[in-house]
Each structure stands twice: as C-alpha cells, then as structure tokens.
PDB file of C-alpha atoms and ligand atoms in Angstrom:
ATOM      1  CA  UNK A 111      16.227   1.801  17.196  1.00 65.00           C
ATOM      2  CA  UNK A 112      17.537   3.364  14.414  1.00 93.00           C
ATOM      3  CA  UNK A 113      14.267   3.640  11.782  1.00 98.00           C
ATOM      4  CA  UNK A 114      10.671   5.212  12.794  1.00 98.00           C
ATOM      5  CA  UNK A 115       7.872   4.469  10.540  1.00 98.00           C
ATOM      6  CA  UNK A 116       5.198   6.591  10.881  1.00 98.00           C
ATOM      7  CA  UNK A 117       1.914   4.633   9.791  1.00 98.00           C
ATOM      8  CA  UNK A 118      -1.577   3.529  10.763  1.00 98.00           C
ATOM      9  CA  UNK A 119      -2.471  -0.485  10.307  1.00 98.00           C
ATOM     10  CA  UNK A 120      -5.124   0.250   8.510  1.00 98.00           C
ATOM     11  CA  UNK A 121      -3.391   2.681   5.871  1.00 98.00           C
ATOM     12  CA  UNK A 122      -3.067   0.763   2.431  1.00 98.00           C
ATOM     13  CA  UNK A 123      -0.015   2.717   1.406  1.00 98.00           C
ATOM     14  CA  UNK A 124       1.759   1.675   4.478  1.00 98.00           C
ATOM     15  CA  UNK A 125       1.308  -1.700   3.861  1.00 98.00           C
ATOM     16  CA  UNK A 126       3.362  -1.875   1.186  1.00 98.00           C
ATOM     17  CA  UNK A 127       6.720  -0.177   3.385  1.00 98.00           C
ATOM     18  CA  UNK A 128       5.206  -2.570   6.114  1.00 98.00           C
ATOM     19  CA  UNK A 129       5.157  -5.460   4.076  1.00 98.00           C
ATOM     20  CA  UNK A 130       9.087  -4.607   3.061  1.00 98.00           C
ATOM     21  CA  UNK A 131       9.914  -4.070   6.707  1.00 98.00           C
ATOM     22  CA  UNK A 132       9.185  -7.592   7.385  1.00 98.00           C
ATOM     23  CA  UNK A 133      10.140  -9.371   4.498  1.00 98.00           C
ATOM     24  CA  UNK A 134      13.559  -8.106   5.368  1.00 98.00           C
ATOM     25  CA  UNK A 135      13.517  -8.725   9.537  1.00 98.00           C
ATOM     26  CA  UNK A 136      14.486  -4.715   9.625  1.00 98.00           C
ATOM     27  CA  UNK A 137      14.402  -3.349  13.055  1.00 97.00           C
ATOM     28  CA  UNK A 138      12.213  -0.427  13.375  1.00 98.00           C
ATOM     29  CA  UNK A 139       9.492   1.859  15.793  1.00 98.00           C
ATOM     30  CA  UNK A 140       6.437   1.971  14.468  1.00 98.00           C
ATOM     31  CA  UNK A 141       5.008   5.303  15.299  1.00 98.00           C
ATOM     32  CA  UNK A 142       1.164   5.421  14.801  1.00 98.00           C
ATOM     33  CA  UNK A 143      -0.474   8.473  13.552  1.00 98.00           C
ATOM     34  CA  UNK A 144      -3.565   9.295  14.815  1.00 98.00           C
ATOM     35  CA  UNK A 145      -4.692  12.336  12.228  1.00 97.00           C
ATOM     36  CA  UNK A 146      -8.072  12.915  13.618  1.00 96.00           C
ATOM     37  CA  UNK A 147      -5.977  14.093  16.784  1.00 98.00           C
ATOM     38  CA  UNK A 148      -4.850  17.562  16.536  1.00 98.00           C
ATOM     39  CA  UNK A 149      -1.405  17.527  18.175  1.00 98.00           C
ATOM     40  CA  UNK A 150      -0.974  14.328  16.669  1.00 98.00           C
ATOM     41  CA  UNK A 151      -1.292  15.588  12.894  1.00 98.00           C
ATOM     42  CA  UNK A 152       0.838  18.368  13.628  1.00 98.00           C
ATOM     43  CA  UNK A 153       3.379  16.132  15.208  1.00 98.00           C
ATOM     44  CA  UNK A 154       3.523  14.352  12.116  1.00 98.00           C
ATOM     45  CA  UNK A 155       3.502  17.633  10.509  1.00 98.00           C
ATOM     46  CA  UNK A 156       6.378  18.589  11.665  1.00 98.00           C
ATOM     47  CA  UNK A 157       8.595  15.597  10.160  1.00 97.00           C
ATOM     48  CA  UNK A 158       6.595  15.696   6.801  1.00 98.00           C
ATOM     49  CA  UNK A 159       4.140  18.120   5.874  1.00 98.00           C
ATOM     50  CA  UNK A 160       1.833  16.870   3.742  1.00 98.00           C
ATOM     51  CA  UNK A 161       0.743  14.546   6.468  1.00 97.00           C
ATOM     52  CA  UNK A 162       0.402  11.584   4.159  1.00 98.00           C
ATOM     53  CA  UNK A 163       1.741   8.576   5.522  1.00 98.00           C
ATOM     54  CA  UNK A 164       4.161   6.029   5.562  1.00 98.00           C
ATOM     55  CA  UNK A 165       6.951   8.406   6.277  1.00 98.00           C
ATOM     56  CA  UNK A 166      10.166   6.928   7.284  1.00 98.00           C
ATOM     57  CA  UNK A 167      12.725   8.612   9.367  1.00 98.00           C
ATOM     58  CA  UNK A 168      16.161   7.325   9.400  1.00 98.00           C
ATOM     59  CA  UNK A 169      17.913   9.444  12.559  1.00 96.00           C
ATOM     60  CA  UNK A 170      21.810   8.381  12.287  1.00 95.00           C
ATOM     61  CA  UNK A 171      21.328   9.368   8.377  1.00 96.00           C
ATOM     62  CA  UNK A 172      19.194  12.503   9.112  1.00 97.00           C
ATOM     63  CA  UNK A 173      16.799  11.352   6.490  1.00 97.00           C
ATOM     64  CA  UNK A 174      13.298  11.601   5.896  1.00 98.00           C
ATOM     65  CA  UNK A 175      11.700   9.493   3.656  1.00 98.00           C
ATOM     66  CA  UNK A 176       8.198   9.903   2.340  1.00 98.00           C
ATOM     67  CA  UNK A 177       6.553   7.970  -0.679  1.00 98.00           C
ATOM     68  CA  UNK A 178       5.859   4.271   0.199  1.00 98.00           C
ATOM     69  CA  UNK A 179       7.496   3.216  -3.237  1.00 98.00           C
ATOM     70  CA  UNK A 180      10.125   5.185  -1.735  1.00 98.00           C
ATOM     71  CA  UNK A 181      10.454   3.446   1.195  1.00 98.00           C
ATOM     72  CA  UNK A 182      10.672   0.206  -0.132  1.00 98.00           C
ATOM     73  CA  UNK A 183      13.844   1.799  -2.965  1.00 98.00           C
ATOM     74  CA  UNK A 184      15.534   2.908   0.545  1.00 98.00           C
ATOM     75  CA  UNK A 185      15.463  -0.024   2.616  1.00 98.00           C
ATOM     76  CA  UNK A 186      16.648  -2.157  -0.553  1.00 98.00           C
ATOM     77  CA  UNK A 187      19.802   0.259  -0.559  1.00 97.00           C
ATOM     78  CA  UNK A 188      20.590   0.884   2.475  1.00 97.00           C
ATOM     79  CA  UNK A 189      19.545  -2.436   4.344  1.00 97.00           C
ATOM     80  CA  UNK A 190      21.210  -5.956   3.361  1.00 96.00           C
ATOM     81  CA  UNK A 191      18.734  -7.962   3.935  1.00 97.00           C
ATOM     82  CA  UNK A 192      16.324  -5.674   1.862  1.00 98.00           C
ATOM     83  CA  UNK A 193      18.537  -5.685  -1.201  1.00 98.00           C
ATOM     84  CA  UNK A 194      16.505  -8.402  -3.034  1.00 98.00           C
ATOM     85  CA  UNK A 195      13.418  -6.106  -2.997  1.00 98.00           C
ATOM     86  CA  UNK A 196      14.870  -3.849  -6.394  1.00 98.00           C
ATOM     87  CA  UNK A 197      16.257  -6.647  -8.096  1.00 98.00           C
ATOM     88  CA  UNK A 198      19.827  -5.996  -9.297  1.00 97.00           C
ATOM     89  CA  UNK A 199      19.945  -6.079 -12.439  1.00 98.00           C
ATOM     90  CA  UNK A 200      18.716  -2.607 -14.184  1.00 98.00           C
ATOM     91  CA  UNK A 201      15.455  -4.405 -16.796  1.00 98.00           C
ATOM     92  CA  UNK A 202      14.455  -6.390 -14.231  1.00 98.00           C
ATOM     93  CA  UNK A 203      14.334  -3.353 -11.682  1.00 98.00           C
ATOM     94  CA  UNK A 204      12.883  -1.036 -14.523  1.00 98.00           C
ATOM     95  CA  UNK A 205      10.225  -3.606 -15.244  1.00 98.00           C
ATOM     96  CA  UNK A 206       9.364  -4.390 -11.086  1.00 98.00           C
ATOM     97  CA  UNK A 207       9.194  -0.007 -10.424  1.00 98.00           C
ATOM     98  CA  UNK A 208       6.919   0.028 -13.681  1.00 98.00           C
ATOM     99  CA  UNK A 209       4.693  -2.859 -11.953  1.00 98.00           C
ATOM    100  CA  UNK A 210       4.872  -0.838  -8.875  1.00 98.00           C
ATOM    101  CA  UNK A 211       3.904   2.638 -10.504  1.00 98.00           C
ATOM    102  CA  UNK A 212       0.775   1.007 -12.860  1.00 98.00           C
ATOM    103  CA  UNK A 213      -0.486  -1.084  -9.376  1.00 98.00           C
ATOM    104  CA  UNK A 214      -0.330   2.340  -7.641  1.00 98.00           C
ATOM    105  CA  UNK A 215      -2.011   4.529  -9.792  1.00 98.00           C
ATOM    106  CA  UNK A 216      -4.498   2.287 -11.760  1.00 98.00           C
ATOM    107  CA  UNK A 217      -5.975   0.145  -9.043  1.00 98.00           C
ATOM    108  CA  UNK A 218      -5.263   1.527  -5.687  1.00 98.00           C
ATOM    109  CA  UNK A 219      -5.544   5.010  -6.733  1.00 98.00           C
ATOM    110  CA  UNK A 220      -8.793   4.518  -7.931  1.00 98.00           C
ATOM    111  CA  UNK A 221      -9.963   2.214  -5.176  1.00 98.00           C
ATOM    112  CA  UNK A 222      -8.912   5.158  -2.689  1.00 97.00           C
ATOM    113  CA  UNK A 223     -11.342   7.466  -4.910  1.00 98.00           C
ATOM    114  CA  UNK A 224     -14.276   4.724  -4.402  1.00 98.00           C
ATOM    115  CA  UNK A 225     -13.642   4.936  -0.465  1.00 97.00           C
ATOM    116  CA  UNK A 226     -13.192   8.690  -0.533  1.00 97.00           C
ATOM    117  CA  UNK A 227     -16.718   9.265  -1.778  1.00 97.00           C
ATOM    118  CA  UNK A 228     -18.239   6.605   0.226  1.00 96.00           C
ATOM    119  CA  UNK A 229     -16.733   8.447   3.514  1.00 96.00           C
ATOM    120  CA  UNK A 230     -18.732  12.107   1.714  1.00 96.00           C
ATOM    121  CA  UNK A 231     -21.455  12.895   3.962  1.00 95.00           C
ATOM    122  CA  UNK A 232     -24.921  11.783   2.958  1.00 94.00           C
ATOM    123  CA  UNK A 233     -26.486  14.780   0.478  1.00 95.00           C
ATOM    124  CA  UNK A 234     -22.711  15.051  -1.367  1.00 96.00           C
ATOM    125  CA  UNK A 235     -22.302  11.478  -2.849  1.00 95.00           C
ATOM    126  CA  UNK A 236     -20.959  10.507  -6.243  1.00 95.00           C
ATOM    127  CA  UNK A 237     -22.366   7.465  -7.825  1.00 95.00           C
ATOM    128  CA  UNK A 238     -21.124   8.752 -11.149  1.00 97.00           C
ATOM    129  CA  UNK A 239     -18.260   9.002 -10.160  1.00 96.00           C
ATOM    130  CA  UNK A 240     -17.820   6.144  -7.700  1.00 97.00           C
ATOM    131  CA  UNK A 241     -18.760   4.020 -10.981  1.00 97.00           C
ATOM    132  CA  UNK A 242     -16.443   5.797 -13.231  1.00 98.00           C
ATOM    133  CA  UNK A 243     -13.596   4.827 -10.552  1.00 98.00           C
ATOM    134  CA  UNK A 244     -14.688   1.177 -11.009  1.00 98.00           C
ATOM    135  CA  UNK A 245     -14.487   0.959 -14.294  1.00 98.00           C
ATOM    136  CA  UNK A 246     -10.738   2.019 -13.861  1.00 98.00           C
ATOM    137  CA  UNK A 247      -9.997  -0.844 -11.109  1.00 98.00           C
ATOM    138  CA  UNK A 248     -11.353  -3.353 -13.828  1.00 98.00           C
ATOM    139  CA  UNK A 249      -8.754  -1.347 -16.257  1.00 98.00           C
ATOM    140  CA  UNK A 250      -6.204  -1.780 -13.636  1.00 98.00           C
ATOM    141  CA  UNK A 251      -6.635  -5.268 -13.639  1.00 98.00           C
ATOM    142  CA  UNK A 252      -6.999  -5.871 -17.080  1.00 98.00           C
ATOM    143  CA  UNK A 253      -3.610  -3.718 -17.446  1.00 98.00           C
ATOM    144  CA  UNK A 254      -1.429  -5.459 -14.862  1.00 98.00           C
ATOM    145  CA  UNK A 255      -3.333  -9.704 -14.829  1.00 98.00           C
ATOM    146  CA  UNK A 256      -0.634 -10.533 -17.808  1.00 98.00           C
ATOM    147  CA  UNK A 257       1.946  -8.919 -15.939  1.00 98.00           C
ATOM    148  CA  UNK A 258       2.395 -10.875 -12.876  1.00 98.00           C
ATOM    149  CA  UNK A 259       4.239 -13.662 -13.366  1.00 98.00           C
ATOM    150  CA  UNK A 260       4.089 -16.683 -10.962  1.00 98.00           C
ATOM    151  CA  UNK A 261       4.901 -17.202  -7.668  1.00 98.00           C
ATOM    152  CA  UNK A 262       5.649 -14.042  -7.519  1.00 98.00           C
ATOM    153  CA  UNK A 263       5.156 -10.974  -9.532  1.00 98.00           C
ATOM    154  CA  UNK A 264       8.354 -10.772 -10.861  1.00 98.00           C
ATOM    155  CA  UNK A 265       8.852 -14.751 -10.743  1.00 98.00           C
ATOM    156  CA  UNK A 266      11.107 -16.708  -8.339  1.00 98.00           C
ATOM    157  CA  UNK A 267      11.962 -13.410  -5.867  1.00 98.00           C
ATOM    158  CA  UNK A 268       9.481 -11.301  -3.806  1.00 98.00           C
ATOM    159  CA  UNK A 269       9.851  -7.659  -4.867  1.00 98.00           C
ATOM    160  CA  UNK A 270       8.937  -4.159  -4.589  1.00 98.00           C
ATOM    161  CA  UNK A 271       5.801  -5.283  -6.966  1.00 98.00           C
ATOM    162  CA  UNK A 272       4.547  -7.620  -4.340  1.00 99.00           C
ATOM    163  CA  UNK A 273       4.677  -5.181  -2.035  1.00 98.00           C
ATOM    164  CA  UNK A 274       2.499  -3.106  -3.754  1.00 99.00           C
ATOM    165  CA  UNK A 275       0.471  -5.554  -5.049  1.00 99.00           C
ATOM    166  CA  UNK A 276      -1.311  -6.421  -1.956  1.00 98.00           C
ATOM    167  CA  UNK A 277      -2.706  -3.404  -0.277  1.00 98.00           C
ATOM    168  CA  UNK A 278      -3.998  -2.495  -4.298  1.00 98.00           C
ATOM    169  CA  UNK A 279      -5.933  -5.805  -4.301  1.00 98.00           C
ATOM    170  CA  UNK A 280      -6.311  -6.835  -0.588  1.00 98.00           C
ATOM    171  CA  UNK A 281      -8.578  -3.522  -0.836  1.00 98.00           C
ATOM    172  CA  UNK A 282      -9.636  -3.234  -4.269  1.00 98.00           C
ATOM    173  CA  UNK A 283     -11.335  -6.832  -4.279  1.00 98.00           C
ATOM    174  CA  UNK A 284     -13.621  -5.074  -1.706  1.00 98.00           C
ATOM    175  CA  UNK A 285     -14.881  -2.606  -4.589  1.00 98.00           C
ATOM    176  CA  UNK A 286     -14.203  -4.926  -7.603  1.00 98.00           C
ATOM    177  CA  UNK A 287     -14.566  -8.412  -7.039  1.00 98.00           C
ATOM    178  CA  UNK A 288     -11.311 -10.310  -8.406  1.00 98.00           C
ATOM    179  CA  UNK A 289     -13.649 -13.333  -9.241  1.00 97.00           C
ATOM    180  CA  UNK A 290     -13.342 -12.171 -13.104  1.00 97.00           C
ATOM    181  CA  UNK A 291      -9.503 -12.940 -13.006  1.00 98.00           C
ATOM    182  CA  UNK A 292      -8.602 -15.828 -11.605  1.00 98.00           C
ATOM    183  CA  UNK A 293      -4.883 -15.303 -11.786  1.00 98.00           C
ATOM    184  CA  UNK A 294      -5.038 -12.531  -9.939  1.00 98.00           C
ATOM    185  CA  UNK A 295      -7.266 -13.734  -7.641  1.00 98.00           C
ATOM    186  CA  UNK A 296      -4.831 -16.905  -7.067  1.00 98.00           C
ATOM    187  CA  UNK A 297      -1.868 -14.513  -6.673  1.00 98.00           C
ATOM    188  CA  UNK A 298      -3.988 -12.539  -3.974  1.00 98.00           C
ATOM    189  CA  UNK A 299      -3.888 -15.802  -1.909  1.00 98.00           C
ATOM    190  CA  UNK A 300      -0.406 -16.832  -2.617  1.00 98.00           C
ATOM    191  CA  UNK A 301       0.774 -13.046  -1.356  1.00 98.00           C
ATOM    192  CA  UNK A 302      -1.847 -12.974   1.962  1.00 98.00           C
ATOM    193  CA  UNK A 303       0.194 -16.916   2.784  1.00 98.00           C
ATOM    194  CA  UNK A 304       3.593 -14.966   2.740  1.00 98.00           C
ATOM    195  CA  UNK A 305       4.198 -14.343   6.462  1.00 98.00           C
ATOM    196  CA  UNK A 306       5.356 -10.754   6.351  1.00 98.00           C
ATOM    197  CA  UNK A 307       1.627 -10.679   4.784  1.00 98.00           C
ATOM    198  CA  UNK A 308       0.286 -12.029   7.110  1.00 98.00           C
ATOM    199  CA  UNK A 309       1.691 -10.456   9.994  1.00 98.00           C
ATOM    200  CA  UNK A 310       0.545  -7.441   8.227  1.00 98.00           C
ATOM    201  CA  UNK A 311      -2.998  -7.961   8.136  1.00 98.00           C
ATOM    202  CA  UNK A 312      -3.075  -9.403  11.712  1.00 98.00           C
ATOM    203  CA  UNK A 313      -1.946  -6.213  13.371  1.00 98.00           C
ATOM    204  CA  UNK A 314      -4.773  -4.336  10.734  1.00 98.00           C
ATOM    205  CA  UNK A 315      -7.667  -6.954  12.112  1.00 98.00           C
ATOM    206  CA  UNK A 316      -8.356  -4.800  14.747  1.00 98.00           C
ATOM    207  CA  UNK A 317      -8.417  -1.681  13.133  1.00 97.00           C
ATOM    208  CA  UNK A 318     -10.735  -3.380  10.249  1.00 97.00           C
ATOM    209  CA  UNK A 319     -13.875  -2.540  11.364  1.00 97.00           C
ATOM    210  CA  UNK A 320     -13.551   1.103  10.317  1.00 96.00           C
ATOM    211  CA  UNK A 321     -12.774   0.247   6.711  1.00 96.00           C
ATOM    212  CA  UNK A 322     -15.278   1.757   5.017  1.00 96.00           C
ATOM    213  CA  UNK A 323     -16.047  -0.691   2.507  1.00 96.00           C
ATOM    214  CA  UNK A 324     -15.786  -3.855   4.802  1.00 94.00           C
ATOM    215  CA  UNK A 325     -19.479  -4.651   4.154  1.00 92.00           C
ATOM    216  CA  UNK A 326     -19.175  -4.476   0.474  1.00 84.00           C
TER     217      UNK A 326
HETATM  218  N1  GSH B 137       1.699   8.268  -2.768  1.00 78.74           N
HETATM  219  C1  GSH B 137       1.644   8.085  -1.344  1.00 78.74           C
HETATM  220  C2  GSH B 137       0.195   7.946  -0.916  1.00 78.74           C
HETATM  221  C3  GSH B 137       0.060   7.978   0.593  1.00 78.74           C
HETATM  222  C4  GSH B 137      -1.384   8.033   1.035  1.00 78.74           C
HETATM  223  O1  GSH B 137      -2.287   8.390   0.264  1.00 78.74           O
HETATM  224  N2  GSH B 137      -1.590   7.717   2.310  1.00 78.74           N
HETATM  225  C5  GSH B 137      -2.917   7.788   2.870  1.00 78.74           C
HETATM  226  C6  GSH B 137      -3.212   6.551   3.701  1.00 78.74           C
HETATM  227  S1  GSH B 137      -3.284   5.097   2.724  1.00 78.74           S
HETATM  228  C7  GSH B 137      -3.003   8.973   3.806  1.00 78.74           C
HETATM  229  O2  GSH B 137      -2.021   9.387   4.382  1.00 78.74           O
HETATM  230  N3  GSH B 137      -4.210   9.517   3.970  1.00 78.74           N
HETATM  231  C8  GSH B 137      -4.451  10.566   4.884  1.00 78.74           C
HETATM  232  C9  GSH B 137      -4.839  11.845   4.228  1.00 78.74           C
HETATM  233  O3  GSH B 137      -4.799  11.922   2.984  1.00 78.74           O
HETATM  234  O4  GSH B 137      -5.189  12.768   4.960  1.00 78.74           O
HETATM  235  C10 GSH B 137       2.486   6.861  -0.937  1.00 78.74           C
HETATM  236  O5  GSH B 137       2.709   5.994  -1.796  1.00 78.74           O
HETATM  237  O6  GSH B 137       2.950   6.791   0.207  1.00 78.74           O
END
C-alpha cells in the first residue's frame, strides 16, 4: 500500500480526506493516532510536527501531505479516480476551494471552539465565549445556505465542498441546530445517504461516545 493516512474516526477534519478516500475507491492504510499516548504523538511527530491530523504520506513520491483541504487537492491530482473532486474547469474549482475555505473556517472552526471549551476543566469555562462561537456557526450558515446548490454543493458532481461540508455540519448541528435552515438541513441528509458517508460515520459509531457534545 502505497498511501498512509494518519487519522482518528472521530476527528472532523479527517473526515473530509476520509470522505475523498472513498468516494474515489483509493487504496490506502489507515494509521490511527492515538495522541493521548506518548510514543504515539511523537510517532506522529516525527512525520508532521504539529501533530494535527489527517496527514497523508505518499512513500513512492516521498511526500507528506498535511491540511485536509490539502489532501483532498492531492488525491484529485494525482489519483484518476479522484480527479472529479477539483472540478476541471478553473471558476468552477475557484468557486468549490472558496466553499471549502468559508465551510472550514466559519462553521467548523467555530464549532471546534464550542467543543474546546466544553472539554476546559470545570472552574475555567467560557459561556461568553462558547455563545459568541455560536453566534458565528449561525453566521456560517447564513453565509454558505445560498451557496449550496442541489444535489450536491456544487450541483450534479460531488466535490471537495461536500467533503467538507459534512464533518462542518454532521458536528455543528450538535451545537446549532440546522432546524432554522431547511436546505441545509435537507443537504445534511442527502450527504450522510452518500455511501462513502456513510461508511464514514459507521467506522466513527464506535468512537462516538466520547464526542463531547453527543448529549447536546
Ligand atoms: N486545518 C487542519 C485542522 C486539523 C485539525 O484541527 N485536526 C484536529 C482533529 S479534527 C486535531 O488534530 N486535533 C488535535 C490537536 O489539536 O491536538 C486541517 O484541515 O487538516
């Protein structure tokens, strides 16, 4: 096997390389990082430093690849069957990175902020601040509801934008209930039908019980 990802099921971020992986029927080892193990983290250290993960490693190419968005740009270029992800032409692939890039940093970015300070021990929480982050999901969605088109966020072909579409909401409905917009909500169900979805959250199921805000 040529590709290692290095990822936890659980990880939102590596959903999105995850969700590209099997869109794509790409051949790879996953390699789970445990960071709450020592030797593990520094394993992973090793191969990228900021220990942030997904990483992917591509051996015969002596590449390292960090940066889910990343990911997802690599596999389109340098697997065939991944092509479709960064559609061709260069508006419609400006337009799907921008999708990706507002997704990322104005709902799941702020989302990971609202589970950050839940995991703060008891006497250092932020309620302001957990609010504040909130309000920006509801932005987020506000921003990016007239952008998706329909089936898919770019229309007819499953993109990079779908693949970062679904960790962002998957997890944000958790903190902000989609129930406000309805096309979103609908395009949440369309994306958990899509198999490599699906597949997805069924290897996360078991690792579910340790998201923080699974209760609400
Ligand atoms: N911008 C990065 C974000 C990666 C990221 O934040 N990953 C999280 C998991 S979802 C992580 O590694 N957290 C562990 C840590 O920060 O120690 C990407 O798109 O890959």
């Amino acid at each position: 096997m040529t590709l290692t990802l290095y990822y936890h099921p659980l990880s939102s971020f590596c959903w999105k390389s995850l969700i590209a992986l099997y869109e794509a029927d790409i051949a790879f080892t996953p390699r789970l990082v445990n960071l709450g193990d020592p030797a593990d983290r520094a394993a992973f250290q090793a191969v990228w430093p900021l220990a942030k993960f997904p990483v992917l490693r591509d051996e015969p190419r002596g590449q390292t690849v960090p940066e889910s968005s990343l990911i997802v740009e690599y596999l389109a270029r340098t697997q065939a069957g991944a092509a479709s992800l960064v559609p061709a032409d260069p508006d419609v692939a400006m337009r799907t990175r921008l999708l990706d890039r507002l997704i990322d940093n104005y709902v799941h970015l702020p989302f990971q902020q609202i589970v950050s300070e839940r995991m703060r021990p008891d006497d250092r929480h932020d309620p302001f601040g957990a609010e504040q982050n909130r309000a920006k999901v509801r932005e987020g969605y506000d921003l990016i509801a007239p952008m998706i088109a329909s089936p898919w966020a770019m229309g007819e072909t499953f993109t990079l934008a779908d693949c970062a579409a679904l960790p962002a909401l998957f997890y944000a409905d958790y903190a902000v209930r989609l129930a406000d917009w309805p096309g979103l909500a609908a395009y949440l169900g369309r994306l958990k039908a899509r198999p490599s979805v699906a597949r997805v959250l069924d290897e996360a199921e078991p690792w579910f019980q340790y998201f923080p805000l699974k209760d609400g």
